XYZ file of C-alpha atoms in Angstrom:
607
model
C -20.965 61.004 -29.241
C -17.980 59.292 -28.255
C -16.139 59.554 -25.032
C -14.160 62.385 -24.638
C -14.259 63.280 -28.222
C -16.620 66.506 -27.254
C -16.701 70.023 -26.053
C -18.865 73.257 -25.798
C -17.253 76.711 -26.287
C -18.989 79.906 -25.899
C -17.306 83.158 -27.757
C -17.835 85.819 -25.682
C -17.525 89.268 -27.799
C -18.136 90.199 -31.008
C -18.820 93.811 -29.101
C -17.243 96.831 -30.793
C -17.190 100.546 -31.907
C -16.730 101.775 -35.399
C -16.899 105.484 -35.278
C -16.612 107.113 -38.928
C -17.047 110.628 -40.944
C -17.956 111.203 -44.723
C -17.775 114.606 -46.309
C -18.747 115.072 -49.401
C -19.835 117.689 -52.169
C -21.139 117.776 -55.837
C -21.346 120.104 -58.766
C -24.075 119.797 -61.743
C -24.888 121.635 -64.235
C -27.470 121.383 -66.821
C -28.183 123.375 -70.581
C -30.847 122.173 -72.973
C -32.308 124.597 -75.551
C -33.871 122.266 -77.737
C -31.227 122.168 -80.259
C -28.199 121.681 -77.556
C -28.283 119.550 -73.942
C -25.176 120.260 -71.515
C -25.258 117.687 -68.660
C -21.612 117.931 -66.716
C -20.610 117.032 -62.962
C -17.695 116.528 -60.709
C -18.134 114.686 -57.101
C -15.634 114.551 -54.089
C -16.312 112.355 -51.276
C -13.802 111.043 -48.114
C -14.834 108.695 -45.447
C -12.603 107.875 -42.758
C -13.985 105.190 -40.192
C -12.098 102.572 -37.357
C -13.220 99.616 -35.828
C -11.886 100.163 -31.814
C -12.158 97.496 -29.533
C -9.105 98.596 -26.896
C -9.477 102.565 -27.845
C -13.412 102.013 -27.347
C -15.275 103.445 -24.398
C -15.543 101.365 -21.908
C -13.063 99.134 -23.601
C -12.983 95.541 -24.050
C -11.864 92.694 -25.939
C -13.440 91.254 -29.271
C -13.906 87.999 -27.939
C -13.140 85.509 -25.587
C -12.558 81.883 -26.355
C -14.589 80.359 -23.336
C -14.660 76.180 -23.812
C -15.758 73.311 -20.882
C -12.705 72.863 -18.925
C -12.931 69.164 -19.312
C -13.580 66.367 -22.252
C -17.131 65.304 -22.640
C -19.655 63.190 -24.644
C -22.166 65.131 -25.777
C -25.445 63.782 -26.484
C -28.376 65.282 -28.851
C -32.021 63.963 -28.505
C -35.222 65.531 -30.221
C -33.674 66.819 -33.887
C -35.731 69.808 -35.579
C -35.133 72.151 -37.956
C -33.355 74.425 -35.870
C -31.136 71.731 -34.049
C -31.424 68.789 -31.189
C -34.054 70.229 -28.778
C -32.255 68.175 -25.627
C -28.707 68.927 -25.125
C -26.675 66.649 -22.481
C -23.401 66.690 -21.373
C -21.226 63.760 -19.607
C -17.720 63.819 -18.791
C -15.624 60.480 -18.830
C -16.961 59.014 -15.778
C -20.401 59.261 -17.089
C -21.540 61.778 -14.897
C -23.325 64.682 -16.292
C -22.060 68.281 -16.737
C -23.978 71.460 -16.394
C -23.578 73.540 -19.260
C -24.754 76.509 -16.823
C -22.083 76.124 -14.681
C -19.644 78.746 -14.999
C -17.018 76.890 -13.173
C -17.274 74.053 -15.265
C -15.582 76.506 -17.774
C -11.857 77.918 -18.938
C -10.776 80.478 -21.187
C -8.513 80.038 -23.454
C -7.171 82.821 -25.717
C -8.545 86.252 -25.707
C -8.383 89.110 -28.811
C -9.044 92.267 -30.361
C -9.182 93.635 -33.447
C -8.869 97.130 -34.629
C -9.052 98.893 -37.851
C -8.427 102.214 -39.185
C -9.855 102.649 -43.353
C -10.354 105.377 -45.356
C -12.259 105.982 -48.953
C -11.352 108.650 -51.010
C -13.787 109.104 -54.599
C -13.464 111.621 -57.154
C -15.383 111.964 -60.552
C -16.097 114.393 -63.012
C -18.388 113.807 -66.412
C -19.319 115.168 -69.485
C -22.381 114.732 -71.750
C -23.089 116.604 -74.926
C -26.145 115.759 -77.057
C -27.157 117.265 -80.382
C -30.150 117.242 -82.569
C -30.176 117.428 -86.148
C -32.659 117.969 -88.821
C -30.381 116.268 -91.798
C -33.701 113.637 -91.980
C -37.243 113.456 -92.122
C -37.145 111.545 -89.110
C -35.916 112.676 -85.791
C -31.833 112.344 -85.338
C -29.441 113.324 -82.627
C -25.778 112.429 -81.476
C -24.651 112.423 -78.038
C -21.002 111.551 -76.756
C -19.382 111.987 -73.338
C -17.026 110.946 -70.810
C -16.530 110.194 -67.211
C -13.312 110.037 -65.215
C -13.543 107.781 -61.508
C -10.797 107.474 -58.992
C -11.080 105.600 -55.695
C -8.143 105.258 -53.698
C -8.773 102.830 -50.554
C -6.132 102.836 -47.534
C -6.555 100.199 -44.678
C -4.652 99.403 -41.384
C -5.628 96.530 -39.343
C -4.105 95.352 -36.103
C -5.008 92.023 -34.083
C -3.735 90.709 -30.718
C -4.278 87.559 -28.905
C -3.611 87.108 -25.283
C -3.690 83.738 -22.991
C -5.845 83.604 -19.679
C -3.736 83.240 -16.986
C -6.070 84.491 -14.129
C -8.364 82.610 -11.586
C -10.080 79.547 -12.152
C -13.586 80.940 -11.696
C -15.187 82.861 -14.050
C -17.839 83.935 -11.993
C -16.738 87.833 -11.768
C -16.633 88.033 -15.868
C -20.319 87.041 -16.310
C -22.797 88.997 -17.742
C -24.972 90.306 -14.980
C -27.583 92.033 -17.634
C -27.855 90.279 -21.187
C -28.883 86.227 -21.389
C -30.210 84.145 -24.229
C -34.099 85.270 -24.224
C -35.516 83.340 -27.734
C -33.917 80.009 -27.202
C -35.342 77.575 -24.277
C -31.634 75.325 -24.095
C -29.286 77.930 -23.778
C -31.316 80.615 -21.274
C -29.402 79.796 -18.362
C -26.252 80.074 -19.986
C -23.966 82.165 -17.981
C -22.544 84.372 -20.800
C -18.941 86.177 -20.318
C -18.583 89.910 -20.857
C -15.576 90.977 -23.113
C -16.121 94.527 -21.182
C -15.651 92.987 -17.701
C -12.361 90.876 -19.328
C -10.910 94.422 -20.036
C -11.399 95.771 -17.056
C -10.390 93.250 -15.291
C -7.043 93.229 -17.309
C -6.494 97.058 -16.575
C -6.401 96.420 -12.436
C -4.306 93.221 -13.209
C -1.836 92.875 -16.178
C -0.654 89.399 -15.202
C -4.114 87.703 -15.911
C -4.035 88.247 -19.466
C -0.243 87.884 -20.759
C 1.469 86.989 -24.739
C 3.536 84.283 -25.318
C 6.563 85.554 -27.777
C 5.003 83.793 -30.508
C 1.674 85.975 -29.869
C 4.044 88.731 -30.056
C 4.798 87.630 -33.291
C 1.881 86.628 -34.936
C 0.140 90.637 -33.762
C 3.115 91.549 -35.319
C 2.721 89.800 -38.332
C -1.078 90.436 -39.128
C -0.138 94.214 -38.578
C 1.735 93.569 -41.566
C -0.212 91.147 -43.444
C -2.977 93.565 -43.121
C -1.625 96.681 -44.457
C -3.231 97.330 -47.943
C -3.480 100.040 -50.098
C -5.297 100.146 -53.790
C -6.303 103.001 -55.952
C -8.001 102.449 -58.995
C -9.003 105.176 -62.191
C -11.204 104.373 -64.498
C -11.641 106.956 -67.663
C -14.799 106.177 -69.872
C -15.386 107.279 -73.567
C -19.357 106.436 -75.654
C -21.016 107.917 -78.364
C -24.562 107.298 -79.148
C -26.877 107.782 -82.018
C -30.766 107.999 -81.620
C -32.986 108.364 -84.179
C -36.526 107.388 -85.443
C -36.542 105.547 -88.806
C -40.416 104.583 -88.618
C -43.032 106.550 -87.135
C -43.545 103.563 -84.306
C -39.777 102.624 -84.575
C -36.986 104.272 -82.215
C -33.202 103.068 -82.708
C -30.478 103.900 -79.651
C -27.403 102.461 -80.354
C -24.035 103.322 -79.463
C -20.366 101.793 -77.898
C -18.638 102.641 -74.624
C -14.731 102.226 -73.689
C -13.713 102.035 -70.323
C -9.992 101.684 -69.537
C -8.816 100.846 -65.848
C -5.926 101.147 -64.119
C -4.911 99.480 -60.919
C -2.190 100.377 -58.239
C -1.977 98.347 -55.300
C 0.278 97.572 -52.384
C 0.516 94.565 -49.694
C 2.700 92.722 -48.150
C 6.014 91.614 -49.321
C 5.898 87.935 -48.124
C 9.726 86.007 -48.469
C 10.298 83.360 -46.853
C 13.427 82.343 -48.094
C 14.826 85.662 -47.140
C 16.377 83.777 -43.784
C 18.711 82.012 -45.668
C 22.063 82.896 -46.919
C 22.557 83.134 -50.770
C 25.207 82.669 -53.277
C 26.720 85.431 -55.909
C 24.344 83.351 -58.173
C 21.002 83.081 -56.376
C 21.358 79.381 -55.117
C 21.253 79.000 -51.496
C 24.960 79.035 -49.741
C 24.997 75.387 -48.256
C 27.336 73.140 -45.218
C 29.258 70.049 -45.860
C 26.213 68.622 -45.296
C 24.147 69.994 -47.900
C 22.365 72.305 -45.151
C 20.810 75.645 -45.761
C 22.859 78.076 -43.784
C 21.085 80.713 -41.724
C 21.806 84.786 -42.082
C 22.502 85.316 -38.242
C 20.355 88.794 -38.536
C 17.390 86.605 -38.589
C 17.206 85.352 -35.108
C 15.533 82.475 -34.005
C 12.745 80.662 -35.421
C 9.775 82.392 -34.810
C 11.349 85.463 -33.398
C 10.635 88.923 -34.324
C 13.893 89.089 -35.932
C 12.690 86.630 -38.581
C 9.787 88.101 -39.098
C 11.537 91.636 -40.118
C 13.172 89.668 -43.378
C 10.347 87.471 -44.146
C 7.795 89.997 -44.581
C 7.749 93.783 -45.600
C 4.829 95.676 -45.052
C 3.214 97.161 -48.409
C 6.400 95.881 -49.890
C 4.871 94.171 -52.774
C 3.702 96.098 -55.714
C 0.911 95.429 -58.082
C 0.209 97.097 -61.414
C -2.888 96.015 -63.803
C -4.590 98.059 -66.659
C -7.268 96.971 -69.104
C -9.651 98.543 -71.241
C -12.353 97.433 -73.559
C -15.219 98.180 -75.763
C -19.041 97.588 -74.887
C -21.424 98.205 -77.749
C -25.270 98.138 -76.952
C -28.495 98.713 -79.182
C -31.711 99.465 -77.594
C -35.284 99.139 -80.154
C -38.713 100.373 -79.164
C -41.745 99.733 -81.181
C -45.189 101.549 -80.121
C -47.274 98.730 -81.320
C -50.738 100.856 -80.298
C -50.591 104.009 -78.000
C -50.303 102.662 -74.936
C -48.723 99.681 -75.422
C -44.576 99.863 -76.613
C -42.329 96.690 -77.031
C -38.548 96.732 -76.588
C -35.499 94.655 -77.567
C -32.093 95.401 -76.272
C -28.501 93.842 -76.503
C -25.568 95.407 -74.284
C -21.982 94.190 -73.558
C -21.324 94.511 -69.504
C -18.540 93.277 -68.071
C -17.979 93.373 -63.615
C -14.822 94.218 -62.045
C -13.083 91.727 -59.322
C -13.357 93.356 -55.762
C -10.054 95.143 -54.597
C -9.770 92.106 -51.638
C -9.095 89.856 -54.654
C -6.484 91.439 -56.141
C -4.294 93.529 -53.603
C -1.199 91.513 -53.655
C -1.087 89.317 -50.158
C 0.369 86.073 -50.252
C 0.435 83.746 -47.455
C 3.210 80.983 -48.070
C 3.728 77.238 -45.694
C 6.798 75.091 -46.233
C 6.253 71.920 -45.326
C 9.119 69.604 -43.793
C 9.735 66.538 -46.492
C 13.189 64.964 -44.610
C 10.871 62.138 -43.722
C 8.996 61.464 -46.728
C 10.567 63.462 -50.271
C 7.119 62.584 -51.906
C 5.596 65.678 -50.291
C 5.205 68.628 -51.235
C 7.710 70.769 -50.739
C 4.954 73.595 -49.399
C 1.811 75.702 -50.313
C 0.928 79.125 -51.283
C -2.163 80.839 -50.794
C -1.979 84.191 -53.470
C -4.363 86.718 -54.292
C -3.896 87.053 -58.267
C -3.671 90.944 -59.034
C -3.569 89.918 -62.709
C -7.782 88.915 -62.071
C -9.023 89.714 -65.244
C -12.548 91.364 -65.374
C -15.436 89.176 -66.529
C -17.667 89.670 -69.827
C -21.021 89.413 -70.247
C -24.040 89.550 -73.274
C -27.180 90.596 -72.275
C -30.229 90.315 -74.256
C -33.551 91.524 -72.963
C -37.266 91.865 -74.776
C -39.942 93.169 -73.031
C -43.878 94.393 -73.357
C -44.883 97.770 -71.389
C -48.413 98.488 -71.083
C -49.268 102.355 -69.664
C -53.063 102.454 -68.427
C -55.512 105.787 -69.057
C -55.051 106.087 -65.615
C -51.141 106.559 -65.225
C -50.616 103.087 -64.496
C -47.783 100.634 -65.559
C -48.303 96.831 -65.987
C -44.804 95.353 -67.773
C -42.966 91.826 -68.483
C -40.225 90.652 -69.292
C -37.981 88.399 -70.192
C -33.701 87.786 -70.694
C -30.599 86.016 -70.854
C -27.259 86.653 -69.814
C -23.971 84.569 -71.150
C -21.365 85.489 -68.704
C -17.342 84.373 -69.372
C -14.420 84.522 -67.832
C -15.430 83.942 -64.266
C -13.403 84.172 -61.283
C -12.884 80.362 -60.517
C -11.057 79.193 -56.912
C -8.199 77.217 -58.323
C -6.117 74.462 -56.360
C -3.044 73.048 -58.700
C 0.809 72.012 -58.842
C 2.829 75.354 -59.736
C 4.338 75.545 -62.769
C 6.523 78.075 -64.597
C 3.763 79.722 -66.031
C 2.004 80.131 -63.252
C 5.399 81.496 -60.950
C 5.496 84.033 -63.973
C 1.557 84.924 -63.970
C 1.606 85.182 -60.086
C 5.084 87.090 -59.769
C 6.529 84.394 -57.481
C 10.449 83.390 -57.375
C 11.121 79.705 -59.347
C 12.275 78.238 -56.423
C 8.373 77.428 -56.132
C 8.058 75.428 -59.068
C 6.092 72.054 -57.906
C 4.412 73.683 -54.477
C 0.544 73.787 -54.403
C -1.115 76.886 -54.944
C -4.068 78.372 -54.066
C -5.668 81.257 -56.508
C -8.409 82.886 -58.208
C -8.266 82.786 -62.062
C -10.627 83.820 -64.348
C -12.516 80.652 -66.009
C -15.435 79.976 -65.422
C -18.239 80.327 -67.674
C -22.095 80.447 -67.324
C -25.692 81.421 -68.496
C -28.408 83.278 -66.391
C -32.359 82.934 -67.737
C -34.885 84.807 -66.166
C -38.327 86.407 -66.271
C -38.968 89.819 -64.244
C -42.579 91.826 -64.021
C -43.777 95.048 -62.458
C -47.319 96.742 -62.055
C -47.777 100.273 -60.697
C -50.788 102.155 -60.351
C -52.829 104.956 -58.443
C -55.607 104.010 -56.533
C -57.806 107.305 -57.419
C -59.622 104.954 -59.801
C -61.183 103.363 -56.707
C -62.559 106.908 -55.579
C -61.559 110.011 -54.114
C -60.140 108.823 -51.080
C -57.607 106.374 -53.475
C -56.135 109.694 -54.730
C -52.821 110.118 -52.596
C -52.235 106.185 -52.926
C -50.347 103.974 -55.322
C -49.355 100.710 -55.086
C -46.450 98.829 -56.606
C -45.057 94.966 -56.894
C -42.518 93.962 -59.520
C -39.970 90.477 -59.092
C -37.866 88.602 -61.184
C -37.154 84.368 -61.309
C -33.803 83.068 -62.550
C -31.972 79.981 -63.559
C -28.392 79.883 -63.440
C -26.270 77.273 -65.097
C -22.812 76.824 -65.802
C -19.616 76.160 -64.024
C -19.677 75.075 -60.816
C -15.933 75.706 -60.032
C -17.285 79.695 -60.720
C -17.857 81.620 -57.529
C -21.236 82.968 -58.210
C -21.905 83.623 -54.440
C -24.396 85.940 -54.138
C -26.566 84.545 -56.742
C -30.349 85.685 -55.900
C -32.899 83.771 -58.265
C -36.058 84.685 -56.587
C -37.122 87.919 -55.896
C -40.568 90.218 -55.260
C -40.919 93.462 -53.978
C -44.491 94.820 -52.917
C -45.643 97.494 -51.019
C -47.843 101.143 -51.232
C -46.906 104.846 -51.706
C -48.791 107.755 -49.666
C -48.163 111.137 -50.700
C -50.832 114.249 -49.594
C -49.640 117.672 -49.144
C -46.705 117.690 -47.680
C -46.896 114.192 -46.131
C -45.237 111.287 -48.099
C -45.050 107.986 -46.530
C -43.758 104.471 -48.505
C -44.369 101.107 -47.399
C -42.000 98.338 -48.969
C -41.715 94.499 -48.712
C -38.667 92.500 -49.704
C -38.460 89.290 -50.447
C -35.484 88.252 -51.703
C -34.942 83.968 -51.886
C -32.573 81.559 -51.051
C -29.226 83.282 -51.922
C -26.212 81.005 -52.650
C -23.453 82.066 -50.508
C -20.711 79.569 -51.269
C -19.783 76.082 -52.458
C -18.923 73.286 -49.707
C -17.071 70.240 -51.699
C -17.151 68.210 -48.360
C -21.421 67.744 -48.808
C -21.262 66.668 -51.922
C -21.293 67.238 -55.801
C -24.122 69.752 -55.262
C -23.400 70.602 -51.002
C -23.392 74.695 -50.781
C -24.243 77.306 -48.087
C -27.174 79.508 -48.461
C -28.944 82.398 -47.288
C -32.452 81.643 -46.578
C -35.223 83.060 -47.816
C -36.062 86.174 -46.083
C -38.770 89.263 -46.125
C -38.457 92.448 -44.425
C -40.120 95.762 -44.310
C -39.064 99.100 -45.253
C -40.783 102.473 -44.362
C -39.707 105.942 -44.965
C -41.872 108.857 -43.506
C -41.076 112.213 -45.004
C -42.514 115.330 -44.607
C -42.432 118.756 -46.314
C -41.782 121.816 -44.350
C -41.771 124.523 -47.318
C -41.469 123.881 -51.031
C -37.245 123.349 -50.940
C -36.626 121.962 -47.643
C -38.053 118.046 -45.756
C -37.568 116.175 -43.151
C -37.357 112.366 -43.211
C -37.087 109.200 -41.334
C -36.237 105.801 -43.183
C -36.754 102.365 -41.243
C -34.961 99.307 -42.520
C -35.960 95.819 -41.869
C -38.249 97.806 -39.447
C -39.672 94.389 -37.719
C -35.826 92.818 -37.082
C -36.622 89.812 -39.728
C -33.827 87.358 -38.946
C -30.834 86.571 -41.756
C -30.542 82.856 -41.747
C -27.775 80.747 -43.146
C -28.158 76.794 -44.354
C -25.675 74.437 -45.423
C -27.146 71.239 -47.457
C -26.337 68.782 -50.004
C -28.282 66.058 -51.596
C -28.203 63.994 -48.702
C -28.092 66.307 -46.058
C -31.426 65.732 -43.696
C -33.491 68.905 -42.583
C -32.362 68.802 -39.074
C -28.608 68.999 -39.842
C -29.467 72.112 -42.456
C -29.192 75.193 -40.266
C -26.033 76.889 -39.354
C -26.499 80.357 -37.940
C -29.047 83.105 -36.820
C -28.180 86.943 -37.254
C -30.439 89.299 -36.314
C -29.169 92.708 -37.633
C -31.858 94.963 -35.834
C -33.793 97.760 -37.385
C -31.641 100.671 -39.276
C -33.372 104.200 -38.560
C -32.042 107.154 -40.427
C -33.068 110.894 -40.158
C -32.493 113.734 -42.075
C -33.278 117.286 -43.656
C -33.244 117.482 -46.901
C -33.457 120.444 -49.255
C -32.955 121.651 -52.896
C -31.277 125.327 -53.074
């Protein structure tokens, strides 16, 4: 690299608590006398959780911007896969820098970030289902309803602090963790956000806020305030009946309305300025915007109280629709049945995309009126849902011996999108987005709905016992099933997320009162995002990964069990890649997570 054009920063933190509670309860109830079935429920459920970084025990920051007090050249030798292998460091004079040199090092900024949430669900559902004998064929009509609300309330509160302490860094090290799996960075002398904190408590003057710090934790307090509840009340009725001996018909058509109240921040920045009796902006001889002396100074928390309100912006949305589906079997022989199905889906935009939050940047034109006169980053609570036609056909094969071998195959013609949109404002779009005309012309960056694809694919499973094999296969059974997809379509559309590889394998143990289940995952590449600045076709990715699952269970007496469920039970590592066309395989990976193993335990029991 070039002179003096380099640095190395290690972030110190990303250490926190996040203590939570969920209570919940359910109701069911169940009637079926051949004639009649009764199926109704209601469900409750609250969680309540944080995220405590100061209010943690010990506490500490989130993280600590630690970068090489001085410009250097950095120099990379040996490329792999996984990065240069040879790391080198030289400052402007040519001489090299140790990179495990804590005094070679300054902090910069320091933060934290806390959070308080809470979930609140309720439901309650109806399903009646009648048979008739009005034909020779079997004929029954079931109908029923369902009524959701979630109502989601989140506080989140961010400070940032400058260093202003001593030079060395020694007494913030790490005395107990260091890099273990990588060779290059092992001797890196990591800093610990707990030490930072403590440090901080005894001394108050080596961590201090500027005003505009001040301002900008105030701000995000506000910024971050959200609060969205959402009901959804859902109508079907469904006919099923047997025309032809081998021939079953379900059909039937769902309505689901929605409706969506949400509250964020009220974001103005105009509201500094003084105003006539007719909107326009009051003005001196020399055509200047005049100030409202309540706001203060640039910058200054004074300006910040008219500028932005928390949960001061309103947002309203309902829409309903109808989704028929039709679902044929046909029992070609005994034990082999064929199916064709169509269904009308449609997927909901996630409450981050449409709580109203709007962040808004004027930019200074005196020197060149060409510019823009500023840009707006909105969420759009107006996101429409996006449609969807699913067809599926299929072959299901069930062996003598309680086995299941199946295939098959489907499409999926998705519209309406959500696209990431960039454009020039116009009136429509001040209108759509609820924003005052005096934006007309700025930039503006949204999510619409737009984009439209297609998703192909071909899916399998095969289940059986092993008690074919002999006695001792009895308590066995093993499993595999996957699916392969193509996705095409627009590539403005943020399909992030996208899987088109999968296979799951794995064995099921169950004797007595011991059950055990053994369960690979393999899940491929996973598009994550697109990245315009590789290329037509440059995106990030998750990489392929597999991971075992195993859950241990056993029965004490006939309603009552114990379990234990490991996730991901050998630590397989989440890997993400960023490539285009043209990007070699050295420069393709971008970061290593390594979640650990989830355990869960429990007693379980059926009363």
């Amino acid at each position: 690299g070039a002179t003096g054009r380099g640095t190395m920063t290690m972030m110190g933190g990303a250490d926190f608590e996040q203590p939570g509670r969920t209570r919940a309860a359910n109701l069911r109830y169940r009637f079926d006398n051949g004639v009649w079935k009764v199926e109704a429920g209601a469900d409750y459920s609250l969680s309540i959780g944080a995220v405590r970084d100061i209010n943690a025990h010990p506490g500490r920051f989130r993280g600590l911007d630690v970068s090489l007090a001085m410009p250097v050249r950095v120099e990379f030798s040996n490329p792999t896969r996984i990065g240069p292998q040879t790391i080198r460091l030289f400052d402007n004079s040519d001489r090299e820098v140790d990179m495990n040199d804590i005094r070679n090092f300054r902090i910069g900024n320091v933060t934290n970030t806390n959070r308080d949430f809470s979930d609140e669900f309720e439901s309650g559902r109806l399903d009646v289902r009648r048979r008739f004998k009005l034909f020779r064929f079997p004929f029954s009509v079931q109908a029923g309803g369902l009524s959701r609300t979630q109502t989601r309330d989140i506080h989140r509160y961010s400070g940032t602090w400058t260093y202003t302490g001593p030079a060395d860094l020694s007494y913030l090290v790490h005395t107990r963790y260091q890099t273990q799996r990588d060779a290059r960075f092992k001797g890196i002398p990591w800093p610990s956000v707990t030490k930072a904190w403590a440090a901080y408590q005894a001394d108050q003057s080596i961590f201090t806020q500027t005003p505009a710090q001040v301002v900008s934790t105030a701000s995000f307090t506000i910024s971050n305030s959200e609060y969205i509840q959402e009901r959804v009340d859902a109508l079907y009725g469904q006919i099923e009946f047997q025309p032809l001996p081998r021939l079953t018909v379900l059909t039937g058509v769902r309505r689901e309305a929605t409706a969506i109240n949400g509250l964020g921040p009220l974001v103005d920045p105009t509201a500094v300025w003084v105003r006539n009796a007719d909107g326009s902006f009051a003005r001196t001889p020399a055509d200047a915007r005049i100030r409202k002396p309540e706001a203060g100074a640039v910058g200054s928390l004074q300006e910040l109280a008219l500028v932005r309100k928390e949960r001061g912006a309103p947002a309203d949305r309902n829409y309903d629709g109808y989704y028929p589906s039709a679902h044929l079997t046909y029992a070609i022989g005994p034990n082999l049945l064929a199916r064709a199905s169509f269904a009308a889906t449609y997927g909901r935009p996630d409450f981050t995309e449409i709580i109203p939050n709007t962040s808004v940047t004027e930019l200074d034109t005196s020197n060149d009126p060409n510019l823009l006169d500023g840009r707006i980053s909105v969420r759009n609570p107006g996101l429409k849902p996006w449609s969807a036609k699913n067809y599926d056909v299929s072959l299901e094969y069930y062996t003598p011996h309680g086995g299941l071998f199946s295939v098959g195959v489907f499409r999926k013609d998705i519209r309406e999108f959500f696209v990431d949109t960039t454009r020039i404002a116009t009136a429509q779009d001040l209108q759509e987005l609820d924003l005052d005309a005096q934006y007309l012309g700025w930039e503006i960056l949204t999510s619409t709905n737009g984009g439209n694809a297609r998703t192909d694919g071909i899916e399998f499973n095969f289940q059986h016992p092993l008690h074919v094999l002999g006695s001792w296969g009895r308590p066995f059974q093993v499993f595999v099933n996957g699916s392969k997809l193509t996705l095409s379509g627009n590539q403005r559309a943020s399909f992030g997320g996208f899987t088109p590889e999968m296979l799951n394998w794995g064995i099921n143990f169950n004797h007595k009162r011991a059950k055990a289940i053994a369960r690979w995952n393999y899940r491929g590449e996973r598009l994550q995002s697109v990245v315009a600045a590789l290329g037509p076709n440059g995106a990030q990715y998750s990489a392929a990964i597999t991971t075992l699952d195993l859950l241990l269970e056993y029965r004490v007496s006939a309603r009552l069990a114990v379990f234990t469920n490991f996730q991901n039970i050998f630590n397989a590592t989440n890997r993400l890649v960023r490539y285009g066309d043209e990007t070699p395989a050295y420069a393709r990976h971008r970061q290593d997570t390594d979640n650990g193993t989830l355990l869960t335990f429990g007693v379980k029991g059926s009363f």
